[in-house]
mmCIF file of C-alpha atoms in Angstrom:
data_model
loop_
_atom_site.group_PDB
_atom_site.id
_atom_site.type_symbol
_atom_site.label_atom_id
_atom_site.label_comp_id
_atom_site.label_asym_id
_atom_site.label_seq_id
_atom_site.Cartn_x
_atom_site.Cartn_y
_atom_site.Cartn_z
ATOM 1 C CA MET S 24 101.231 85.716 100.311
ATOM 2 C CA ASP S 25 97.877 84.379 99.177
ATOM 3 C CA ILE S 26 98.444 81.923 96.342
ATOM 4 C CA HIS S 27 95.120 82.425 94.552
ATOM 5 C CA MET S 28 94.679 86.178 94.131
ATOM 6 C CA PRO S 29 92.863 87.909 91.282
ATOM 7 C CA ASP S 30 94.907 89.331 88.379
ATOM 8 C CA MET S 31 98.317 88.010 89.517
ATOM 9 C CA ASN S 32 98.675 84.925 91.685
ATOM 10 C CA GLY S 33 100.982 84.639 94.676
ATOM 11 C CA LEU S 34 103.429 82.393 92.808
ATOM 12 C CA ASP S 35 104.011 85.089 90.182
ATOM 13 C CA VAL S 36 104.275 87.918 92.728
ATOM 14 C CA THR S 37 106.784 85.988 94.822
ATOM 15 C CA ARG S 38 108.863 85.062 91.779
ATOM 16 C CA ILE S 39 109.045 88.764 90.859
ATOM 17 C CA ILE S 40 110.033 89.763 94.408
ATOM 18 C CA LYS S 41 112.742 87.099 94.596
ATOM 19 C CA THR S 42 114.235 87.596 91.126
ATOM 20 C CA THR S 43 114.041 91.346 90.408
ATOM 21 C CA THR S 44 117.329 93.006 91.285
ATOM 22 C CA ASN S 45 115.878 96.327 92.450
ATOM 23 C CA LEU S 46 113.659 94.593 95.028
ATOM 24 C CA ASN S 47 114.744 93.012 98.302
ATOM 25 C CA THR S 48 115.290 89.441 97.164
ATOM 26 C CA GLN S 49 115.963 88.371 100.763
ATOM 27 C CA THR S 50 112.443 89.301 101.901
ATOM 28 C CA PRO S 51 110.849 86.229 103.510
ATOM 29 C CA VAL S 52 107.512 85.258 101.965
ATOM 30 C CA ILE S 53 105.155 82.768 103.591
ATOM 31 C CA ALA S 54 102.615 81.188 101.256
ATOM 32 C CA LEU S 55 98.980 81.020 102.330
ATOM 33 C CA THR S 56 96.617 78.652 100.517
ATOM 34 C CA ALA S 57 93.520 76.501 100.854
ATOM 35 C CA ASP S 58 94.913 74.081 98.246
ATOM 36 C CA THR S 59 95.884 71.081 100.374
ATOM 37 C CA MET S 60 97.183 69.192 97.343
ATOM 38 C CA LEU S 61 100.282 71.371 97.275
ATOM 39 C CA THR S 62 103.247 70.305 99.404
ATOM 40 C CA ALA S 63 106.108 72.010 101.201
ATOM 41 C CA GLN S 64 108.389 71.087 98.308
ATOM 42 C CA ASN S 65 106.132 72.976 95.878
ATOM 43 C CA TYR S 66 106.564 76.088 97.968
ATOM 44 C CA GLU S 67 110.317 75.750 98.407
ATOM 45 C CA THR S 68 110.662 75.344 94.644
ATOM 46 C CA ASN S 69 108.714 78.579 94.165
ATOM 47 C CA HIS S 70 110.932 80.703 96.458
ATOM 48 C CA PHE S 71 108.684 80.713 99.529
ATOM 49 C CA SER S 72 110.208 80.792 103.007
ATOM 50 C CA GLY S 73 107.319 78.796 104.468
ATOM 51 C CA PHE S 74 103.667 78.013 103.985
ATOM 52 C CA LEU S 75 100.353 77.715 105.826
ATOM 53 C CA TRP S 76 97.089 76.121 104.808
ATOM 54 C CA LYS S 77 93.796 77.980 105.248
ATOM 55 C CA PRO S 78 92.181 78.180 107.619
ATOM 56 C CA PHE S 79 95.265 78.582 109.755
ATOM 57 C CA GLU S 80 95.603 78.739 113.508
ATOM 58 C CA ILE S 81 97.381 81.679 115.145
ATOM 59 C CA GLU S 82 99.810 79.283 116.840
ATOM 60 C CA LYS S 83 100.851 77.848 113.455
ATOM 61 C CA LEU S 84 101.368 81.371 112.112
ATOM 62 C CA LYS S 85 103.590 82.165 115.095
ATOM 63 C CA ILE S 86 105.654 79.030 114.435
ATOM 64 C CA ALA S 87 106.016 79.871 110.725
ATOM 65 C CA LEU S 88 107.146 83.412 111.569
ATOM 66 C CA GLN S 89 109.626 82.151 114.156
ATOM 67 C CA GLN S 90 111.127 79.762 111.587
ATOM 68 C CA VAL S 91 111.561 82.597 109.103
ATOM 69 C CA PHE S 92 112.994 85.177 111.493
ATOM 70 C CA VAL S 93 115.217 83.042 113.726
#
């Protein structure tokens, strides 16, 4: 989930996914951002399953996906 999207940011979209009863609240969401000032704790607080900073390396994406799906 890109954090800085037009119209509705990734934080708002993820909050809706995780808190709306008719959606799959167990869906893992990995945050993607270029904002290096944000920390892992910021993402955990906002219902994300993991996070990556842009630009990301494929190997780091694989690791993040493994952590979410294992």
